Short mmCIF file of C-alpha atoms in Angstrom, two decimals:
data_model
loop_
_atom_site.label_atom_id
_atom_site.label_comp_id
_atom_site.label_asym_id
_atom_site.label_seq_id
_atom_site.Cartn_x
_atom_site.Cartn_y
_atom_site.Cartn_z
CA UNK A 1 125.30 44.26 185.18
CA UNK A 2 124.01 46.86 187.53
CA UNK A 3 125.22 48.74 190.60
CA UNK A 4 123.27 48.68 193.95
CA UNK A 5 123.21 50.31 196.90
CA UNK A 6 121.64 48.50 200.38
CA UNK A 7 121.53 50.18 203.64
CA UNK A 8 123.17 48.20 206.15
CA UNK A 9 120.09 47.99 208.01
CA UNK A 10 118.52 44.66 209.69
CA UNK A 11 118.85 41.75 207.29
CA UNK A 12 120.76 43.49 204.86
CA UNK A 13 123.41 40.45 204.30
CA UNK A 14 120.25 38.49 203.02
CA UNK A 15 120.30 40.05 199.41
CA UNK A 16 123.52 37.77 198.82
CA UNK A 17 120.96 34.80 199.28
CA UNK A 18 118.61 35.85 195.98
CA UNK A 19 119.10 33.50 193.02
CA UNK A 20 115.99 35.39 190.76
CA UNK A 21 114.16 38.29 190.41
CA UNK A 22 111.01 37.96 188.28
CA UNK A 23 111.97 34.88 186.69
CA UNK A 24 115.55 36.16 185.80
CA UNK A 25 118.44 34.05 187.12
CA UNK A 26 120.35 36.35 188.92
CA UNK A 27 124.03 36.50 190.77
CA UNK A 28 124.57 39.63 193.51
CA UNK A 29 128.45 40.26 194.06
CA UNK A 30 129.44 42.89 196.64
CA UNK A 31 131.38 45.47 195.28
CA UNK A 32 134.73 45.32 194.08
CA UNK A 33 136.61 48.11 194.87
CA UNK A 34 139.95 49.27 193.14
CA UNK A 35 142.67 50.95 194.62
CA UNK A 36 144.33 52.37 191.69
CA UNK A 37 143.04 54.11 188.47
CA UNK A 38 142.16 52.67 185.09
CA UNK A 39 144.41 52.54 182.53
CA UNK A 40 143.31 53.53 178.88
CA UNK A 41 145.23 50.89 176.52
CA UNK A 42 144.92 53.91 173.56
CA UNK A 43 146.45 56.75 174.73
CA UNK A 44 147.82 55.22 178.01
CA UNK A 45 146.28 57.55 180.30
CA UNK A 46 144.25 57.44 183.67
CA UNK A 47 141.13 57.58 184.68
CA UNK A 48 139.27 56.10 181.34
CA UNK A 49 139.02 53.04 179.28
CA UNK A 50 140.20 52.56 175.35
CA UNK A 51 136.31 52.80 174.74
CA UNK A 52 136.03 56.13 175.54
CA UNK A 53 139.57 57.65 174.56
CA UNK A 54 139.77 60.43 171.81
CA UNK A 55 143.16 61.09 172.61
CA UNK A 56 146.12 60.21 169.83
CA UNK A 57 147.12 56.89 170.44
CA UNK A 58 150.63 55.86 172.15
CA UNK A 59 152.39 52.55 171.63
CA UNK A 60 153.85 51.50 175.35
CA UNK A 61 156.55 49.95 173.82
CA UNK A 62 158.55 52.54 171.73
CA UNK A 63 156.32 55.78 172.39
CA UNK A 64 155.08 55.90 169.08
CA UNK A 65 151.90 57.45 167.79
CA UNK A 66 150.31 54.05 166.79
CA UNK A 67 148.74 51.43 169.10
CA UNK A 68 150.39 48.87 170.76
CA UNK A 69 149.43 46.55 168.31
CA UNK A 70 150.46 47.43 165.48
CA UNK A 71 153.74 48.20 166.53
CA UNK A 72 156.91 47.00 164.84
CA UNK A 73 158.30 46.02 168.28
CA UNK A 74 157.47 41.92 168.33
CA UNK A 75 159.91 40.49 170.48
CA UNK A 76 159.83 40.90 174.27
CA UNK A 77 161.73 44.06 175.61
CA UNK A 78 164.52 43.32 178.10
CA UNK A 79 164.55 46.70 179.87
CA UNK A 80 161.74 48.78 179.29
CA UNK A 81 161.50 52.33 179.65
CA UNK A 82 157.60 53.66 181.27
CA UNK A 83 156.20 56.29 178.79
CA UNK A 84 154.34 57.61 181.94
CA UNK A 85 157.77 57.86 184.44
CA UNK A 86 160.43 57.50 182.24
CA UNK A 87 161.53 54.75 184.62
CA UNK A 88 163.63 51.77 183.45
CA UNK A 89 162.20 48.01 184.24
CA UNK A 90 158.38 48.26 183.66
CA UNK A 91 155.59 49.07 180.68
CA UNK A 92 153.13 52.10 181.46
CA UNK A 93 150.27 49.34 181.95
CA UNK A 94 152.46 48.09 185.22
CA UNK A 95 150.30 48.85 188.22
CA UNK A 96 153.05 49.30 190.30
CA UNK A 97 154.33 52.25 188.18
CA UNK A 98 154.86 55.58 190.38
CA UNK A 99 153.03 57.90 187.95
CA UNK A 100 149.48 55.56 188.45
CA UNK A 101 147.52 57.51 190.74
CA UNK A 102 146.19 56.02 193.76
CA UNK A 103 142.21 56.66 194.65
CA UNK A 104 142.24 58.19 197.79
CA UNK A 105 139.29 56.70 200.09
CA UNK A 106 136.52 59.73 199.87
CA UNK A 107 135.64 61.36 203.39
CA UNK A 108 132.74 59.88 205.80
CA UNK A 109 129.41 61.29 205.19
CA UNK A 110 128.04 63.33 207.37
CA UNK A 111 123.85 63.26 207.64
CA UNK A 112 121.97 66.16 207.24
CA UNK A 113 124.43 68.00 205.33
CA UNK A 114 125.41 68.75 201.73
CA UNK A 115 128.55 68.53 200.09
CA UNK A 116 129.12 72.25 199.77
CA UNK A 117 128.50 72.53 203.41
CA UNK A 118 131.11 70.08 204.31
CA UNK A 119 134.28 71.40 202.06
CA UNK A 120 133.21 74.97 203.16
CA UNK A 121 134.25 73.83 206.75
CA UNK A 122 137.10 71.99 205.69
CA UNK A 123 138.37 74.91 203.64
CA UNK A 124 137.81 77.23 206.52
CA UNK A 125 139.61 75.08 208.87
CA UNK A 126 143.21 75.23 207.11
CA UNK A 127 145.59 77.77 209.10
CA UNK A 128 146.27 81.08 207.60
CA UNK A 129 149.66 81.84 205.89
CA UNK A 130 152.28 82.91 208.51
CA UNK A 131 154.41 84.89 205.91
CA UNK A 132 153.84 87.10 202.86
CA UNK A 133 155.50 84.75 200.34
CA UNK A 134 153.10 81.97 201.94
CA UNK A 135 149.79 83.76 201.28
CA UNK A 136 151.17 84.65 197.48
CA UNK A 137 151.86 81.11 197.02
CA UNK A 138 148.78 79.80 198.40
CA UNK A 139 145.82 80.86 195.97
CA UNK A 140 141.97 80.45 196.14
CA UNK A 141 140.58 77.25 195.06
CA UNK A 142 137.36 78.68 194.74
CA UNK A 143 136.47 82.33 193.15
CA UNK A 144 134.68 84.35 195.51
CA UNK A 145 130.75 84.49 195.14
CA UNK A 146 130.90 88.55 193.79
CA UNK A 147 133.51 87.44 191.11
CA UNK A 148 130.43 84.87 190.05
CA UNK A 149 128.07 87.66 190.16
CA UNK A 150 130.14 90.16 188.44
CA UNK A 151 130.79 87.71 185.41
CA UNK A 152 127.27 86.75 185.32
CA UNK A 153 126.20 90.45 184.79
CA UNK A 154 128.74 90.77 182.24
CA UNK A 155 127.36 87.65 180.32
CA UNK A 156 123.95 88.49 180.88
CA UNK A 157 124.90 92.36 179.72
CA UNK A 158 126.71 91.23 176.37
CA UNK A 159 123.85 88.93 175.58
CA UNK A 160 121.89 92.04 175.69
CA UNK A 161 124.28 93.84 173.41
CA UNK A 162 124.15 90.90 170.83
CA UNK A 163 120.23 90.54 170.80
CA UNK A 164 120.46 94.12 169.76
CA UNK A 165 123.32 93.76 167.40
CA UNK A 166 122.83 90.66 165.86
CA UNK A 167 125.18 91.25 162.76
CA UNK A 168 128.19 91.93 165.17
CA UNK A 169 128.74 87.90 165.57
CA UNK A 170 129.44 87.83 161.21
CA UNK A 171 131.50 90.63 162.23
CA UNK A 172 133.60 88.89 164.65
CA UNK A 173 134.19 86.21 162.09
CA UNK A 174 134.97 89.00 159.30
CA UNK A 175 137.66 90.30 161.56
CA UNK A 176 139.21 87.01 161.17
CA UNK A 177 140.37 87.74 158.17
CA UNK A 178 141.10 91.73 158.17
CA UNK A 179 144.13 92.48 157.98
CA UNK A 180 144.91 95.50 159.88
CA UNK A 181 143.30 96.91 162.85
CA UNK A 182 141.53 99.67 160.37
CA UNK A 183 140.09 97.01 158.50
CA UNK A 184 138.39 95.46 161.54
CA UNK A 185 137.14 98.68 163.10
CA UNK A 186 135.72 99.20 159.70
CA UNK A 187 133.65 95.93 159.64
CA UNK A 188 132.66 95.99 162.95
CA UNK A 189 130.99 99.98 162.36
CA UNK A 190 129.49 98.31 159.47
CA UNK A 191 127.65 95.76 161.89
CA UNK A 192 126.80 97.89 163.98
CA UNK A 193 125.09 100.86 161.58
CA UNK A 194 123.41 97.70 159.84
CA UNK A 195 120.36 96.61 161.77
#
């Protein structure tokens, strides 16, 4: 199965009428969109499949650490409780359930610009807070470009500081096990007296 894109351009509705490309039978399907998320059948959370779940399993029936099928619970529930809403009357695989998010449709495209350029205007656009409480309530989805920087430096600095003190990573996992803050100012002026 693959995924492709056509630009609606000209005859574009004609790649519906290809049966074969280089001798392979072939079948094109337009795109099947769905409106809600997946549901993993492990761990009975969104956005991913059993396949790729490394989450503790959870039964749907009884809540249990143990997958659905192997649970104890045979017989048809009369009134089940979700394990995603705690609501009465459905299973958490019920696509009708409240807690199931709903995929928004994403934003038109806009040629000639990039993504960043786009949610930089639409970030800038929001009103500011009228009151104090507002603005302490409303924080910064994005860190500001000199908090970037100054954490860069500061990586870029203590990578410095371990090329030249190489022995001071054992010593972080020597302090591990020290018991006392002596102990681990004593290891760590060991490391760093031993080139």
């Amino acid at each position: 199965m693959y995924l492709i894109e056509v630009k609606k351009e000209g005859n574009y509705q004609n790649i519906y009428n290809v049966k074969d490309i280089g001798y392979v039978i072939v079948k094109i399907e337009p795109y099947r969109r769905r409106n809600k998320a997946t549901i993993c059948f492990n761990c009975s959370g969104f956005h991913h499949s059993a396949r790729n779940c490394h989450q503790k399993p959870r039964c749907i029936k009884c809540n249990g650490t143990h997958p659905t099928r192997e649970c104890v619970i045979t017989e048809k529930i009369e009134n089940p409780v979700c394990i995603n809403c705690g609501e009465k009357g459905h299973l958490a695989a019920w696509r009708g359930c409240k807690a199931l998010p709903v995929i928004r449709k994403t934003a038109l495209r806009i040629p000639g610009k990039s993504f960043a350029q786009v949610t930089s205007q639409n970030i800038r656009k929001e009103p500011p807070p009228t009151t104090h409480k507002e603005a302490e309530a409303i924080q910064d989805p994005l860190p500001a470009i000199t908090d970037v920087k100054e954490t860069l430096q500061a990586l870029k600095e203590l990578k410095e500081f371990l090329q030249e003190f190489p022995t001071l990573l054992e010593a972080a996992k020597k302090c591990k096990a020290a018991r006392s803050r002596e102990e681990k100012l004593l290891i760590v002026l060991e490391a760093l007296t031993d080139k």
